[in-house]
Coordinates of C-alpha atoms in Angstrom, one line a residue:
Chain E
N222 CA 55.5 50.6 -90.8
A223 CA 55.7 48.0 -93.4
G224 CA 52.8 45.9 -91.9
V225 CA 52.9 42.4 -93.3
T226 CA 55.4 41.6 -96.0
Q227 CA 55.7 38.4 -98.1
T228 CA 58.5 37.1 -100.4
P229 CA 58.5 36.2 -103.1
K230 CA 55.6 37.9 -105.0
F231 CA 55.7 35.3 -107.8
Q232 CA 57.2 31.9 -108.1
V233 CA 57.1 29.1 -110.7
L234 CA 58.1 25.6 -109.6
K235 CA 58.4 22.2 -111.2
T236 CA 56.6 19.3 -109.7
G237 CA 58.7 17.9 -106.8
Q238 CA 60.7 21.0 -106.2
S239 CA 60.7 22.6 -102.7
M240 CA 60.5 26.2 -101.6
T241 CA 59.8 28.4 -98.6
L242 CA 57.5 31.3 -98.6
Q243 CA 58.5 34.0 -96.2
C244 CA 56.3 36.3 -94.1
A245 CA 57.3 39.0 -91.7
Q246 CA 55.3 41.5 -89.6
D247 CA 56.2 44.6 -87.7
M248 CA 52.8 45.0 -86.0
N249 CA 53.8 43.1 -82.8
H250 CA 50.9 40.7 -83.2
N251 CA 51.1 37.3 -81.5
S252 CA 49.0 35.4 -84.0
M253 CA 50.0 34.7 -87.6
Y254 CA 48.3 32.7 -90.4
W255 CA 48.9 31.2 -93.8
Y256 CA 46.0 31.0 -96.2
R257 CA 45.6 29.8 -99.8
Q258 CA 43.1 31.4 -102.2
D259 CA 41.7 29.4 -105.1
P260 CA 38.9 30.6 -107.4
G261 CA 35.4 30.0 -106.0
M262 CA 36.8 28.7 -102.6
G263 CA 37.5 31.9 -100.7
L264 CA 40.5 31.7 -98.4
R265 CA 41.3 28.5 -96.7
L266 CA 43.5 28.2 -93.6
I267 CA 46.7 26.1 -94.0
Y268 CA 48.4 26.7 -90.7
Y269 CA 48.3 29.2 -87.9
S270 CA 50.5 30.2 -85.0
A271 CA 49.0 31.6 -81.8
S272 CA 52.4 32.7 -80.5
E273 CA 56.1 32.3 -81.0
G274 CA 57.1 28.7 -81.0
T275 CA 53.6 27.3 -81.5
T276 CA 51.9 26.1 -84.7
D277 CA 48.6 24.4 -85.5
K278 CA 47.0 22.8 -88.5
G279 CA 44.2 24.6 -90.3
E280 CA 41.7 23.3 -92.8
V281 CA 44.2 22.2 -95.6
P282 CA 47.6 21.4 -94.1
N283 CA 48.6 18.5 -96.2
G284 CA 51.8 19.0 -98.2
Y285 CA 52.9 22.0 -96.1
N286 CA 55.1 22.7 -93.1
V287 CA 55.5 25.9 -91.2
S288 CA 58.0 27.5 -88.8
R289 CA 57.5 30.3 -86.3
L290 CA 61.0 31.0 -85.3
N291 CA 60.3 34.4 -83.6
K292 CA 57.4 36.8 -83.1
R293 CA 58.0 38.6 -86.4
E294 CA 58.4 35.7 -88.9
F295 CA 56.3 32.8 -90.0
S296 CA 57.4 30.7 -93.0
L297 CA 55.5 28.2 -95.1
R298 CA 57.4 25.4 -96.7
L299 CA 56.4 23.1 -99.6
E300 CA 58.7 20.1 -99.5
S301 CA 57.6 18.5 -102.7
A302 CA 55.5 20.8 -104.8
A303 CA 52.4 19.4 -106.7
P304 CA 50.3 21.1 -109.4
S305 CA 47.4 21.1 -106.8
Q306 CA 49.4 23.6 -104.8
T307 CA 49.2 26.2 -107.6
S308 CA 47.4 29.0 -105.7
V309 CA 47.8 32.5 -104.3
Y310 CA 49.2 32.4 -100.7
F311 CA 48.4 35.0 -98.1
C312 CA 50.1 35.6 -94.8
A313 CA 48.1 37.4 -92.1
T314 CA 48.4 38.6 -88.5
R315 CA 45.6 39.0 -86.0
D316 CA 45.1 41.8 -83.6
E317 CA 43.6 40.4 -80.4
S318 CA 43.3 43.9 -79.0
S319 CA 41.1 45.0 -81.9
Y320 CA 38.3 42.4 -82.0
N321 CA 40.5 39.9 -83.9
E322 CA 40.9 42.1 -87.0
Q323 CA 43.3 40.5 -89.5
F324 CA 46.0 42.2 -91.5
F325 CA 47.1 40.6 -94.8
G326 CA 50.3 40.6 -96.8
P327 CA 50.2 41.3 -100.6
G328 CA 50.3 37.6 -101.4
T329 CA 52.5 35.2 -103.3
R330 CA 51.3 33.8 -106.6
L331 CA 52.7 30.3 -107.0
T332 CA 52.5 28.1 -110.1
V333 CA 53.6 24.5 -110.0
L334 CA 54.1 22.9 -113.4
Chain Q
A93 CA 30.8 25.2 -85.0
Q94 CA 31.3 28.3 -87.1
S95 CA 30.4 29.0 -90.7
V96 CA 29.8 31.8 -93.1
T97 CA 27.5 31.7 -96.2
Q98 CA 27.7 34.4 -98.8
L99 CA 24.5 34.0 -100.7
D100 CA 25.6 35.3 -104.1
S101 CA 28.8 34.4 -105.9
H102 CA 28.3 37.2 -108.4
V103 CA 26.4 40.4 -108.2
S104 CA 26.0 42.9 -111.1
V105 CA 24.7 46.4 -110.6
S106 CA 24.6 49.6 -112.7
E107 CA 26.8 52.5 -111.7
G108 CA 24.8 54.8 -109.3
T109 CA 22.4 52.1 -108.1
P110 CA 22.4 50.5 -104.7
V111 CA 24.6 47.5 -103.8
L112 CA 23.5 44.6 -101.5
L113 CA 25.9 41.8 -100.8
R114 CA 24.4 39.1 -98.5
C115 CA 26.1 37.2 -95.7
N116 CA 24.7 34.8 -93.1
Y117 CA 26.8 33.3 -90.3
S118 CA 26.6 30.8 -87.5
S119 CA 28.8 30.8 -84.4
S120 CA 28.8 29.3 -81.0
Y121 CA 30.3 32.5 -79.6
S122 CA 29.5 36.1 -79.8
P123 CA 31.3 36.7 -83.0
S124 CA 33.3 39.5 -84.5
L125 CA 32.2 40.0 -88.1
F126 CA 34.1 41.6 -90.9
W127 CA 33.9 42.5 -94.6
Y128 CA 37.1 42.6 -96.6
V129 CA 37.5 43.7 -100.2
Q130 CA 40.0 42.4 -102.7
H131 CA 40.6 44.3 -106.0
P132 CA 42.0 42.2 -108.9
N133 CA 45.5 40.9 -108.2
K134 CA 45.7 42.7 -104.9
G135 CA 45.7 41.8 -101.2
L136 CA 42.7 42.0 -98.8
Q137 CA 41.6 45.3 -97.3
L138 CA 39.3 45.7 -94.3
L139 CA 36.1 47.5 -95.2
L140 CA 34.4 47.3 -91.9
K141 CA 34.0 45.3 -88.7
Y142 CA 31.2 44.5 -86.2
T143 CA 32.4 44.3 -82.6
S144 CA 29.0 44.5 -80.7
A145 CA 29.3 48.3 -80.1
A146 CA 26.6 49.1 -82.6
T147 CA 24.5 47.1 -85.0
L148 CA 24.9 49.4 -87.9
V149 CA 28.5 49.6 -88.9
K150 CA 30.0 52.2 -91.3
G151 CA 33.1 51.4 -93.2
I152 CA 35.3 52.9 -95.8
N153 CA 34.2 54.1 -99.3
G154 CA 30.6 54.6 -98.2
F155 CA 29.9 51.0 -97.4
E156 CA 27.7 49.9 -94.4
A157 CA 26.7 46.7 -92.8
E158 CA 23.9 45.9 -90.4
F159 CA 24.3 43.1 -87.8
K160 CA 20.9 41.3 -87.3
K161 CA 21.3 38.7 -84.6
S162 CA 17.7 37.3 -85.0
E163 CA 18.5 36.7 -88.7
T164 CA 22.2 35.8 -88.2
S165 CA 23.0 38.1 -91.0
F166 CA 25.5 40.8 -91.8
H167 CA 24.7 42.2 -95.2
L168 CA 26.9 44.8 -96.9
T169 CA 25.3 47.8 -98.5
K170 CA 26.2 50.9 -100.4
P171 CA 23.6 53.5 -101.6
S172 CA 25.3 54.2 -105.0
A173 CA 27.8 52.0 -106.7
H174 CA 30.9 53.4 -108.3
M175 CA 33.0 51.8 -111.0
S176 CA 35.9 51.5 -108.5
D177 CA 33.7 49.3 -106.3
A178 CA 34.2 46.4 -108.8
A179 CA 36.0 43.8 -106.7
E180 CA 35.6 40.6 -104.7
Y181 CA 34.1 40.9 -101.2
F182 CA 34.6 38.5 -98.4
C183 CA 32.5 38.1 -95.3
V184 CA 34.5 36.8 -92.3
V185 CA 33.5 35.6 -88.9
S186 CA 35.9 35.3 -86.0
G187 CA 34.9 33.7 -82.7
G188 CA 36.5 31.5 -80.1
Y189 CA 40.2 30.6 -80.0
Q190 CA 41.9 31.4 -83.2
K191 CA 38.8 30.6 -85.3
V192 CA 38.5 32.7 -88.4
T193 CA 36.2 31.6 -91.2
F194 CA 35.9 33.1 -94.6
G195 CA 33.0 33.1 -96.9
I196 CA 33.7 32.0 -100.5
G197 CA 33.4 35.6 -101.8
T198 CA 31.1 37.7 -103.9
K199 CA 32.3 39.2 -107.1
L200 CA 30.7 42.6 -107.7
Q201 CA 30.5 43.8 -111.3
V202 CA 29.6 47.5 -111.8
I203 CA 28.1 48.3 -115.3
P204 CA 28.7 51.8 -116.7

């Protein structure tokens, strides 16, 4: 099992460019999450999806959109990238049958110039 | 409301000495509590989790945490630090519908 996979691993964008971060899981979990990690701030929730076809805002949703097209995949889109979105992005799933343990992807390191 | 406070942003210990990383939480529900570890430029790995079955929880790599409801604490300990323990550690609380809250992290430095 691959677990949670993310693409790409690294990306450099110019201000104003758009891109989509992809996340896929083979764990059959209903819930999926997007976080960003910045130094000294821990992980902050951008968006989450409790099930296929549903999405909700987290703590820092501005500048992002998400799509949960099926149970396996949850994508994060930056429509017009800004330097403040330079961060490491993690996708995660949550196992409701195991006390809400989360499983994380390897991360995407994004730099916006 | 739900929150997590990691009381130290940096902890430095000598190799072979005990490790204590402190975490306090608040939650309106009976929470699940977790400690995750992140080595440099890596993803997050689960160290251990509290699920109300036992207040003393054993995790991987010799780490333990004790849930103290009266103190709303879930401190992480290890009797003897190893160089490979140098990493960032996150305390996480999960309670209620979809609510998962991370602490800001504690960086552990292990001095040879």
